[in-house]
Amino acid sequence: MTGYGGRRTQAQRDAITVEIGYALLSAAFAAAVLFGAVAGPALLFQLPDPVEKVLLRAGLLAAPVLFLARVVSVLIRFPERRLPEQHDVGHTDGDTGRPGGQPSQPGRTSPDS
């Protein structure tokens, strides 16, 4: 079964798991870098109290927003790339018996050709 409501193959589930992990890790890294860039000066240097508060609050506000935006953008982009084994399922070429008529080994023709 393919399409909506169908079962996913193990390769598809693995691809989704890897993509979610990538989205979370890259978002955490980006948020940490942003927080460090915005709030870092307030933590490293003696600045006036109002400036320190503004920088810390700006960092604490911007980091989760960036984290969420990064996760959403990576996961929305994911379906645009084809999942493994999501190609012309059910359509086989009579010559090779493989989906789309591809030979079993790249660079070689099928025995019937």
Short mmCIF file of C-alpha atoms in Angstrom, two decimals:
data_model
loop_
_atom_site.label_atom_id
_atom_site.label_comp_id
_atom_site.label_asym_id
_atom_site.label_seq_id
_atom_site.Cartn_x
_atom_site.Cartn_y
_atom_site.Cartn_z
CA MET A 1 0.00 0.00 0.00
CA THR A 2 1.26 3.45 -0.82
CA GLY A 3 -0.05 6.96 -0.64
CA TYR A 4 -2.13 8.37 2.14
CA GLY A 5 -3.15 5.89 4.79
CA GLY A 6 -0.80 3.21 3.49
CA ARG A 7 1.94 1.51 5.42
CA ARG A 8 5.43 2.90 5.24
CA THR A 9 8.43 0.76 4.51
CA GLN A 10 11.27 0.47 6.99
CA ALA A 11 13.42 2.68 4.76
CA GLN A 12 10.74 5.38 4.77
CA ARG A 13 10.40 5.22 8.56
CA ASP A 14 14.19 5.41 8.92
CA ALA A 15 14.35 8.41 6.57
CA ILE A 16 11.69 10.23 8.57
CA THR A 17 13.46 9.45 11.85
CA VAL A 18 16.76 10.76 10.52
CA GLU A 19 15.08 13.89 9.18
CA ILE A 20 13.40 14.61 12.53
CA GLY A 21 16.71 14.11 14.36
CA TYR A 22 18.46 16.42 11.90
CA ALA A 23 15.74 19.05 12.32
CA LEU A 24 15.99 18.96 16.13
CA LEU A 25 19.79 18.96 16.32
CA SER A 26 20.31 21.67 13.72
CA ALA A 27 17.60 23.80 15.35
CA ALA A 28 19.19 23.40 18.80
CA PHE A 29 22.59 24.35 17.41
CA ALA A 30 21.21 27.40 15.57
CA ALA A 31 19.28 28.53 18.65
CA ALA A 32 22.35 28.15 20.88
CA VAL A 33 24.48 30.16 18.45
CA LEU A 34 21.85 32.89 18.25
CA PHE A 35 21.47 33.01 22.02
CA GLY A 36 25.24 33.25 22.42
CA ALA A 37 25.49 36.02 19.86
CA VAL A 38 22.68 38.08 21.40
CA ALA A 39 23.05 37.41 25.12
CA GLY A 40 26.76 36.56 25.16
CA PRO A 41 27.99 40.12 25.60
CA ALA A 42 25.71 40.54 28.62
CA LEU A 43 27.16 37.40 30.16
CA LEU A 44 30.80 38.17 29.38
CA PHE A 45 31.08 41.88 29.99
CA GLN A 46 30.06 44.29 32.71
CA LEU A 47 27.31 46.25 30.98
CA PRO A 48 24.75 48.60 32.46
CA ASP A 49 21.93 46.69 34.14
CA PRO A 50 19.16 47.72 31.68
CA VAL A 51 21.33 46.70 28.70
CA GLU A 52 22.08 43.30 30.24
CA LYS A 53 18.38 42.68 30.87
CA VAL A 54 17.44 43.65 27.31
CA LEU A 55 20.13 41.43 25.78
CA LEU A 56 19.23 38.43 27.95
CA ARG A 57 15.52 38.79 27.30
CA ALA A 58 16.11 39.26 23.57
CA GLY A 59 18.24 36.10 23.52
CA LEU A 60 15.68 34.15 25.54
CA LEU A 61 12.93 35.27 23.16
CA ALA A 62 14.79 34.85 19.87
CA ALA A 63 16.34 31.42 20.53
CA PRO A 64 13.07 29.44 20.89
CA VAL A 65 11.54 31.30 17.94
CA LEU A 66 14.50 30.34 15.77
CA PHE A 67 14.40 26.77 17.09
CA LEU A 68 10.74 26.38 16.15
CA ALA A 69 11.18 28.07 12.77
CA ARG A 70 14.12 25.81 11.91
CA VAL A 71 12.31 22.60 12.88
CA VAL A 72 9.21 23.56 10.93
CA SER A 73 11.15 24.63 7.84
CA VAL A 74 13.19 21.42 7.72
CA LEU A 75 10.17 19.16 8.23
CA ILE A 76 7.99 21.03 5.72
CA ARG A 77 10.73 20.74 3.10
CA PHE A 78 11.12 16.99 3.69
CA PRO A 79 8.16 15.71 1.61
CA GLU A 80 9.52 17.59 -1.43
CA ARG A 81 12.38 15.10 -1.52
CA ARG A 82 11.22 11.64 -2.46
CA LEU A 83 11.31 9.01 0.23
CA PRO A 84 13.20 5.80 -0.56
CA GLU A 85 11.10 3.18 -2.33
CA GLN A 86 8.38 5.67 -3.19
CA HIS A 87 8.78 5.38 -6.95
CA ASP A 88 6.22 3.99 -9.36
CA VAL A 89 5.21 1.15 -7.05
CA GLY A 90 3.26 -1.43 -8.97
CA HIS A 91 4.62 -0.32 -12.34
CA THR A 92 7.19 -2.75 -13.62
CA ASP A 93 8.82 -3.04 -16.97
CA GLY A 94 8.37 -6.40 -18.65
CA ASP A 95 12.05 -6.57 -19.62
CA THR A 96 13.55 -6.28 -16.18
CA GLY A 97 10.70 -6.89 -13.76
CA ARG A 98 11.98 -3.95 -11.73
CA PRO A 99 10.08 -0.71 -11.12
CA GLY A 100 10.56 1.76 -13.95
CA GLY A 101 12.45 -0.79 -16.07
CA GLN A 102 15.80 -0.25 -14.35
CA PRO A 103 18.41 -3.01 -14.67
CA SER A 104 19.54 -4.67 -11.45
CA GLN A 105 23.06 -3.26 -11.71
CA PRO A 106 23.97 0.20 -12.96
CA GLY A 107 25.84 0.23 -16.23
CA ARG A 108 24.49 -3.14 -17.34
CA THR A 109 21.55 -3.99 -19.50
CA SER A 110 18.95 -6.55 -18.66
CA PRO A 111 19.41 -10.05 -20.12
CA ASP A 112 16.35 -9.64 -22.34
CA SER A 113 17.53 -6.49 -24.10
#
